[in-house]
């Protein structure tokens, strides 16, 4: 079957292969820095966006979520899953794809893989936030949980925050060995640790990025000293947290979108009116971030739709210079918009 070209409205599609080519062309450090800039720009215009907690469909094994937002000109959404048991079956814990559309016509303008892009955007967001909250001159990060996201996190903190040492720990030593191997030769001092206590030694930044569908205790209260910045990534679902509650009570807590974080983040363990600070206000300079060097700052990260929107916006701009995409014939768009049936007839005739 063939269609006349005028019956098509082609949509650029960035496949996994294209995304890998983009990463290799642009360079992962440049890409992480670029993503961090786009995300920061969008945090600075936070009030312009439609915002809603993501729409989650929970099952015993995991969650499937839709994450929509719009800035009034462009609409975006991401489809993402979170299935901690998947790696045991040789599958990813998190996979995703996403779309941007033109608000004026409603037509999609970009469809993209987002499994790699989610790892990049999560890392870029973490590092951008740490730039505002971590102790000045921080050089060492503990990286607890050495799965799919972990190398991206380490490289983003190196590129955006200037850390030079990562101390790795995972409950599964093979994951730590994998991360250490992947990070070798990138200018980072990589130290594989066999306990979480060893991993946090001397670390000014602690990233927790584990996957377990329970109220886990990755950090206990006595492990967290004054002045550190905690970047808590893995607690991102009801009933799925990483930090002992007492840590939260000693920390200044910073969140993306409180309405979503109260459902999904570490703060689900606290009273619903426990004070938290919205990051966009810190980034705009409307409120203070870190105020002294004994303060424990906590980024209770769950991942918000605007970060995916920024990431897709970044990719849409990049494919203008790096033509790593194909045009996808995914919209029926006849010349006479009311003659949709005519397309069926024309396809039979040709
Ligand atoms: P993954 O399954 O690839 O890796 C998770 C790692 O955690 C595994 O290596 C596992 O062995 C380790 N682990 C589990 N329990 C542990 C423990 N008690 N101590 C130390 N290590 C432990 O998952 P991933 O793709 O790297 O994602 C990690 C987490 O981050 C997931 O929970 C995911 O939902 C979350 N995530 C959050 C965001 C966000 O924006 N906040 C984005 C992406 C992923």
Short mmCIF file of C-alpha atoms and ligand atoms in Angstrom, two decimals:
data_model
loop_
_atom_site.label_atom_id
_atom_site.label_comp_id
_atom_site.label_asym_id
_atom_site.label_seq_id
_atom_site.Cartn_x
_atom_site.Cartn_y
_atom_site.Cartn_z
CA UNK A 1 0.00 0.00 0.00
CA UNK A 2 1.28 3.50 -0.82
CA UNK A 3 -0.06 6.88 0.23
CA UNK A 4 0.42 10.16 -1.59
CA UNK A 5 3.05 12.29 0.22
CA UNK A 6 0.35 14.84 1.07
CA UNK A 7 -1.54 12.20 3.05
CA UNK A 8 1.38 11.98 5.46
CA UNK A 9 2.51 14.16 8.34
CA UNK A 10 5.85 12.67 9.24
CA UNK A 11 7.04 12.66 12.83
CA UNK A 12 10.77 12.49 13.70
CA UNK A 13 11.48 9.30 15.68
CA UNK A 14 14.65 8.85 17.75
CA UNK A 15 15.25 5.13 18.26
CA UNK A 16 17.57 3.54 20.83
CA UNK A 17 20.19 3.26 18.09
CA UNK A 18 19.80 6.95 17.23
CA UNK A 19 20.07 7.93 20.89
CA UNK A 20 23.33 5.96 21.16
CA UNK A 21 24.63 7.75 18.06
CA UNK A 22 23.64 11.11 19.55
CA UNK A 23 25.45 10.29 22.81
CA UNK A 24 28.56 9.24 20.88
CA UNK A 25 28.49 12.25 18.51
CA UNK A 26 27.85 14.86 21.19
CA UNK A 27 29.86 13.18 23.96
CA UNK A 28 28.20 12.04 27.17
CA UNK A 29 29.67 14.82 29.35
CA UNK A 30 28.55 17.56 26.93
CA UNK A 31 25.15 15.92 26.70
CA UNK A 32 24.75 15.77 30.50
CA UNK A 33 25.77 19.41 30.81
CA UNK A 34 23.39 20.42 28.01
CA UNK A 35 20.53 18.50 29.59
CA UNK A 36 21.26 20.08 32.99
CA UNK A 37 21.05 23.54 31.34
CA UNK A 38 17.73 22.78 29.62
CA UNK A 39 16.29 21.36 32.85
CA UNK A 40 17.47 24.39 34.82
CA UNK A 41 15.91 26.74 32.23
CA UNK A 42 12.57 24.97 32.62
CA UNK A 43 12.76 24.99 36.46
CA UNK A 44 13.20 28.76 36.12
CA UNK A 45 9.87 29.06 34.30
CA UNK A 46 8.09 26.49 36.50
CA UNK A 47 4.84 28.47 36.94
CA UNK A 48 4.25 28.42 33.15
CA UNK A 49 3.79 24.63 33.11
CA UNK A 50 0.68 22.51 33.58
CA UNK A 51 1.48 20.25 36.51
CA UNK A 52 -0.13 17.11 37.85
CA UNK A 53 1.17 14.13 39.83
CA UNK A 54 1.94 11.38 37.35
CA UNK A 55 -0.79 8.87 36.59
CA UNK A 56 0.34 5.57 38.07
CA UNK A 57 -0.97 2.04 37.53
CA UNK A 58 0.40 -0.16 40.30
CA UNK A 59 0.67 -3.94 40.30
CA UNK A 60 2.30 -6.41 42.67
CA UNK A 61 5.48 -6.38 40.58
CA UNK A 62 5.85 -2.75 39.64
CA UNK A 63 4.30 0.39 38.28
CA UNK A 64 3.48 1.86 34.87
CA UNK A 65 3.23 5.65 34.75
CA UNK A 66 2.23 8.45 32.39
CA UNK A 67 3.90 11.82 32.95
CA UNK A 68 2.29 14.72 31.08
CA UNK A 69 3.00 18.46 31.07
CA UNK A 70 2.71 21.51 28.80
CA UNK A 71 4.19 25.02 28.70
CA UNK A 72 1.26 26.28 26.62
CA UNK A 73 3.14 25.93 23.32
CA UNK A 74 4.49 22.42 23.51
CA UNK A 75 2.95 19.39 25.21
CA UNK A 76 4.96 16.39 26.34
CA UNK A 77 4.48 13.07 28.03
CA UNK A 78 6.57 10.08 29.02
CA UNK A 79 5.51 6.46 29.44
CA UNK A 80 7.72 4.81 32.05
CA UNK A 81 7.72 1.62 34.10
CA UNK A 82 9.44 0.67 37.35
CA UNK A 83 9.81 -3.08 37.99
CA UNK A 84 12.57 -3.86 40.53
CA UNK A 85 12.20 -7.63 39.95
CA UNK A 86 12.94 -7.27 36.22
CA UNK A 87 16.74 -7.48 36.39
CA UNK A 88 16.46 -11.03 37.77
CA UNK A 89 14.69 -11.91 34.51
CA UNK A 90 17.26 -10.16 32.34
CA UNK A 91 15.05 -7.08 31.85
CA UNK A 92 15.49 -3.41 32.73
CA UNK A 93 13.93 -2.05 35.95
CA UNK A 94 13.03 1.17 34.12
CA UNK A 95 12.12 1.57 30.42
CA UNK A 96 10.52 4.59 28.78
CA UNK A 97 9.54 6.43 25.64
CA UNK A 98 8.13 9.91 25.20
CA UNK A 99 6.57 12.41 22.86
CA UNK A 100 6.39 16.15 22.24
CA UNK A 101 3.44 17.76 20.44
CA UNK A 102 2.54 21.19 19.13
CA UNK A 103 -0.20 22.63 21.36
CA UNK A 104 -1.60 24.78 18.51
CA UNK A 105 -2.30 21.85 16.13
CA UNK A 106 -2.11 18.97 18.58
CA UNK A 107 0.22 17.19 16.15
CA UNK A 108 3.19 15.25 17.54
CA UNK A 109 6.57 16.80 16.67
CA UNK A 110 8.91 14.20 18.20
CA UNK A 111 8.73 10.60 19.38
CA UNK A 112 11.74 9.24 21.22
CA UNK A 113 13.12 6.31 23.12
CA UNK A 114 13.54 7.43 26.73
CA UNK A 115 15.18 4.53 28.59
CA UNK A 116 18.63 5.99 27.95
CA UNK A 117 17.24 9.52 28.00
CA UNK A 118 15.66 8.96 31.45
CA UNK A 119 19.02 7.84 32.86
CA UNK A 120 20.64 10.93 31.34
CA UNK A 121 17.94 13.34 32.50
CA UNK A 122 17.76 11.87 36.01
CA UNK A 123 21.52 12.23 36.36
CA UNK A 124 21.48 15.75 34.88
CA UNK A 125 18.68 16.78 37.26
CA UNK A 126 20.52 15.34 40.28
CA UNK A 127 23.72 17.17 39.39
CA UNK A 128 21.95 20.45 38.56
CA UNK A 129 20.19 20.30 41.95
CA UNK A 130 23.44 19.43 43.76
CA UNK A 131 25.09 22.47 42.15
CA UNK A 132 22.63 24.52 44.21
CA UNK A 133 22.60 22.44 47.42
CA UNK A 134 25.79 20.43 47.90
CA UNK A 135 28.65 21.77 50.05
CA UNK A 136 30.87 24.09 47.99
CA UNK A 137 33.93 22.35 46.61
CA UNK A 138 32.53 18.82 47.22
CA UNK A 139 34.86 16.29 45.58
CA UNK A 140 33.66 12.87 46.77
CA UNK A 141 30.35 11.12 46.17
CA UNK A 142 29.17 7.82 47.62
CA UNK A 143 27.13 5.96 45.00
CA UNK A 144 24.93 3.35 46.67
CA UNK A 145 23.11 1.14 44.18
CA UNK A 146 25.25 0.43 41.14
CA UNK A 147 22.56 -0.55 38.63
CA UNK A 148 21.47 0.96 35.32
CA UNK A 149 21.33 4.59 36.49
CA UNK A 150 24.57 4.66 38.45
CA UNK A 151 27.30 5.45 35.90
CA UNK A 152 25.14 8.26 34.47
CA UNK A 153 24.83 9.73 37.97
CA UNK A 154 28.60 9.58 38.57
CA UNK A 155 29.44 11.19 35.22
CA UNK A 156 26.86 13.96 35.65
CA UNK A 157 28.27 14.88 39.07
CA UNK A 158 31.76 14.91 37.56
CA UNK A 159 30.72 17.05 34.56
CA UNK A 160 28.35 19.47 36.32
CA UNK A 161 29.59 19.61 39.95
CA UNK A 162 33.29 18.80 39.54
CA UNK A 163 33.50 15.76 41.82
CA UNK A 164 36.64 13.69 41.28
CA UNK A 165 36.02 10.59 43.43
CA UNK A 166 33.17 8.07 43.57
CA UNK A 167 32.85 5.42 46.24
CA UNK A 168 30.66 2.61 44.94
CA UNK A 169 28.55 0.13 46.89
CA UNK A 170 25.86 -2.34 45.87
CA UNK A 171 24.37 -5.26 47.73
CA UNK A 172 25.38 -7.29 44.67
CA UNK A 173 29.18 -7.06 44.24
CA UNK A 174 28.84 -7.86 40.52
CA UNK A 175 26.95 -4.58 40.02
CA UNK A 176 29.78 -2.66 41.73
CA UNK A 177 32.38 -4.42 39.57
CA UNK A 178 30.37 -3.56 36.45
CA UNK A 179 30.09 0.12 37.40
CA UNK A 180 33.81 0.33 38.31
CA UNK A 181 34.71 -1.23 34.94
CA UNK A 182 32.44 1.16 33.02
CA UNK A 183 33.77 4.22 34.83
CA UNK A 184 37.46 3.37 34.39
CA UNK A 185 39.55 5.79 32.33
CA UNK A 186 37.17 8.74 32.66
CA UNK A 187 39.24 10.83 35.04
CA UNK A 188 37.33 9.71 38.12
CA UNK A 189 38.96 8.09 41.11
CA UNK A 190 36.72 5.01 41.45
CA UNK A 191 36.71 3.11 44.76
CA UNK A 192 34.73 -0.12 45.06
CA UNK A 193 33.46 -0.63 48.64
CA UNK A 194 32.08 -3.73 50.30
CA UNK A 195 29.81 -2.03 52.86
CA UNK A 196 27.61 1.08 52.71
CA UNK A 197 29.50 2.42 55.75
CA UNK A 198 32.77 2.25 53.80
CA UNK A 199 31.14 3.91 50.79
CA UNK A 200 30.06 7.00 52.70
CA UNK A 201 33.47 7.56 54.35
CA UNK A 202 34.61 11.09 53.52
CA UNK A 203 31.76 11.63 51.04
CA UNK A 204 30.24 15.13 50.93
CA UNK A 205 27.51 13.86 48.60
CA UNK A 206 25.61 10.57 49.07
CA UNK A 207 23.53 9.25 46.19
CA UNK A 208 21.15 6.38 46.88
CA UNK A 209 19.87 4.72 43.73
CA UNK A 210 18.64 1.26 44.70
CA UNK A 211 15.60 -0.64 43.50
CA UNK A 212 13.51 -2.57 45.98
CA UNK A 213 9.76 -2.52 46.30
CA UNK A 214 9.65 -1.93 50.05
CA UNK A 215 10.42 0.58 52.81
CA UNK A 216 14.14 -0.19 52.55
CA UNK A 217 16.85 1.21 54.83
CA UNK A 218 19.78 2.03 52.61
CA UNK A 219 20.98 4.76 54.97
CA UNK A 220 20.45 4.65 58.73
CA UNK A 221 20.38 7.81 60.81
CA UNK A 222 23.82 7.25 62.37
CA UNK A 223 25.44 7.00 58.91
CA UNK A 224 24.59 10.58 57.95
CA UNK A 225 26.92 13.23 59.34
CA UNK A 226 26.43 16.99 59.42
CA UNK A 227 26.88 18.96 56.23
CA UNK A 228 26.31 16.26 53.61
CA UNK A 229 24.04 16.49 50.59
CA UNK A 230 21.86 13.42 50.01
CA UNK A 231 20.64 12.74 46.48
CA UNK A 232 17.92 10.13 47.06
CA UNK A 233 16.83 8.70 43.72
CA UNK A 234 15.47 5.21 44.33
CA UNK A 235 12.47 5.91 46.59
CA UNK A 236 9.94 6.92 43.97
CA UNK A 237 6.74 4.97 44.58
CA UNK A 238 4.23 4.45 47.38
CA UNK A 239 5.76 1.85 49.74
CA UNK A 240 9.25 2.21 48.15
CA UNK A 241 11.74 4.33 50.13
CA UNK A 242 15.45 4.24 50.98
CA UNK A 243 16.10 6.45 54.02
CA UNK A 244 15.42 5.90 57.70
CA UNK A 245 12.77 8.37 58.80
CA UNK A 246 15.00 10.09 61.39
CA UNK A 247 17.32 11.27 58.60
CA UNK A 248 14.39 13.17 57.11
CA UNK A 249 13.69 14.84 60.44
CA UNK A 250 17.29 16.19 60.55
CA UNK A 251 17.37 17.32 56.91
CA UNK A 252 16.27 20.34 54.90
CA UNK A 253 14.15 18.63 52.26
CA UNK A 254 13.97 19.85 48.66
CA UNK A 255 11.47 18.45 46.18
CA UNK A 256 10.37 18.79 42.56
CA UNK A 257 6.58 18.92 42.84
CA UNK A 258 5.28 18.45 46.40
CA UNK A 259 1.91 17.02 45.33
CA UNK A 260 3.71 14.12 43.62
CA UNK A 261 6.60 13.73 46.07
CA UNK A 262 4.27 13.42 49.07
CA UNK A 263 2.78 10.33 47.39
CA UNK A 264 6.00 8.80 46.04
CA UNK A 265 9.08 10.21 47.75
CA UNK A 266 10.90 9.67 51.03
CA UNK A 267 8.52 12.19 52.60
CA UNK A 268 5.64 9.71 52.35
CA UNK A 269 7.07 8.65 55.75
CA UNK A 270 6.34 12.10 57.23
CA UNK A 271 3.23 14.04 58.19
CA UNK A 272 1.50 15.48 55.12
CA UNK A 273 2.24 19.05 56.27
CA UNK A 274 5.96 18.52 57.04
CA UNK A 275 7.73 21.53 55.49
CA UNK A 276 9.58 21.03 52.21
CA UNK A 277 11.13 23.52 49.78
CA UNK A 278 10.29 23.54 46.08
CA UNK A 279 13.48 23.46 44.04
CA UNK A 280 12.33 25.88 41.37
CA UNK A 281 12.15 28.59 44.01
CA UNK A 282 15.75 27.92 45.09
CA UNK A 283 16.91 27.94 41.47
CA UNK A 284 15.12 31.24 40.84
CA UNK A 285 16.72 32.68 44.00
CA UNK A 286 13.30 33.21 45.62
CA UNK A 287 14.22 31.07 48.60
CA UNK A 288 17.43 29.81 50.15
CA UNK A 289 19.03 26.44 49.46
CA UNK A 290 22.00 25.51 51.66
CA UNK A 291 22.45 28.08 54.43
CA UNK A 292 25.35 26.63 56.46
CA UNK A 293 27.99 23.95 56.31
CA UNK A 294 26.43 21.74 59.01
CA UNK A 295 23.06 21.54 57.31
CA UNK A 296 22.01 18.22 55.77
CA UNK A 297 20.36 18.93 52.43
CA UNK A 298 18.19 16.20 50.92
CA UNK A 299 16.98 16.09 47.33
CA UNK A 300 13.98 13.75 47.60
CA UNK A 301 14.00 12.92 43.88
CA UNK A 302 11.09 11.10 42.28
CA UNK A 303 11.39 12.44 38.72
CA UNK A 304 8.92 14.98 37.41
CA UNK A 305 7.34 15.42 33.96
CA UNK A 306 9.00 18.81 33.33
CA UNK A 307 12.45 17.14 33.41
CA UNK A 308 11.34 14.76 30.64
CA UNK A 309 9.88 17.68 28.71
CA UNK A 310 13.26 19.48 28.97
CA UNK A 311 15.07 16.33 27.86
CA UNK A 312 12.82 15.89 24.83
CA UNK A 313 13.23 19.59 24.00
CA UNK A 314 17.01 19.10 24.15
CA UNK A 315 16.82 16.11 21.80
CA UNK A 316 14.54 17.97 19.36
CA UNK A 317 17.15 20.76 19.16
CA UNK A 318 20.07 18.31 18.81
CA UNK A 319 18.62 16.40 15.86
CA UNK A 320 18.70 19.62 13.82
CA UNK A 321 22.52 19.36 13.79
CA UNK A 322 22.88 15.61 14.25
CA UNK A 323 20.45 13.88 11.91
CA UNK A 324 20.02 10.74 13.98
CA UNK A 325 16.31 10.03 13.51
CA UNK A 326 13.89 8.65 10.98
CA UNK A 327 10.60 10.15 9.86
CA UNK A 328 7.73 8.06 11.11
CA UNK A 329 4.51 7.75 9.19
CA UNK A 330 2.27 7.78 12.27
CA UNK A 331 -0.39 10.42 11.45
CA UNK A 332 -3.06 10.06 8.80
CA UNK A 333 -3.26 13.58 7.37
CA UNK A 334 -5.22 13.76 4.07
CA UNK A 335 -5.07 16.94 1.96
CA UNK A 336 -8.80 17.38 2.46
CA UNK A 337 -8.96 16.94 6.22
CA UNK A 338 -12.56 15.71 6.10
CA UNK A 339 -11.80 13.07 3.50
CA UNK A 340 -10.18 10.51 5.79
CA UNK A 341 -12.17 7.75 4.08
CA UNK A 342 -10.77 8.91 0.71
CA UNK A 343 -7.37 7.77 1.95
CA UNK A 344 -8.73 4.26 2.29
CA UNK A 345 -10.10 4.37 -1.26
CA UNK A 346 -6.88 5.85 -2.70
CA UNK A 347 -4.78 3.20 -0.97
CA UNK A 348 -6.85 0.45 -2.62
CA UNK A 349 -6.57 2.06 -6.05
CA UNK A 350 -2.78 2.47 -5.93
P1 LIG B 1 18.57 -1.29 38.72
O1 LIG B 1 17.64 -2.39 39.08
O2 LIG B 1 19.32 -1.39 37.44
O3 LIG B 1 19.67 -1.08 39.89
C1 LIG B 1 19.33 -1.06 41.23
C2 LIG B 1 20.52 -1.58 42.04
O4 LIG B 1 20.21 -1.46 43.42
C3 LIG B 1 20.84 -3.04 41.78
O5 LIG B 1 22.17 -3.18 41.35
C4 LIG B 1 20.61 -3.70 43.15
O6 LIG B 1 21.49 -4.77 43.41
C5 LIG B 1 20.85 -2.53 44.08
N1 LIG B 1 20.28 -2.70 45.43
C6 LIG B 1 19.05 -3.17 45.79
N2 LIG B 1 18.94 -3.16 47.14
C7 LIG B 1 20.10 -2.64 47.62
C8 LIG B 1 20.57 -2.37 48.94
N3 LIG B 1 19.84 -2.65 50.01
N4 LIG B 1 21.81 -1.84 49.08
C9 LIG B 1 22.57 -1.56 48.00
N5 LIG B 1 22.18 -1.81 46.72
C10 LIG B 1 20.95 -2.34 46.55
O7 LIG B 1 17.70 0.04 38.78
P2 LIG B 1 18.04 1.48 38.17
O8 LIG B 1 17.47 1.61 36.79
O9 LIG B 1 19.46 1.80 38.41
O10 LIG B 1 17.11 2.38 39.10
C11 LIG B 1 17.42 2.51 40.48
C12 LIG B 1 16.26 3.15 41.20
O11 LIG B 1 16.09 4.50 40.76
C13 LIG B 1 14.91 2.48 40.94
O12 LIG B 1 14.25 2.34 42.17
C14 LIG B 1 14.18 3.41 40.02
O13 LIG B 1 12.78 3.33 40.18
C15 LIG B 1 14.72 4.75 40.48
N6 LIG B 1 14.69 5.82 39.47
C16 LIG B 1 14.37 7.06 39.92
C17 LIG B 1 14.36 8.11 39.03
C18 LIG B 1 14.06 9.49 39.54
O14 LIG B 1 13.88 10.41 38.73
N7 LIG B 1 14.04 9.71 40.82
C19 LIG B 1 14.66 7.90 37.68
C20 LIG B 1 15.02 6.63 37.27
C21 LIG B 1 15.04 5.59 38.18
#
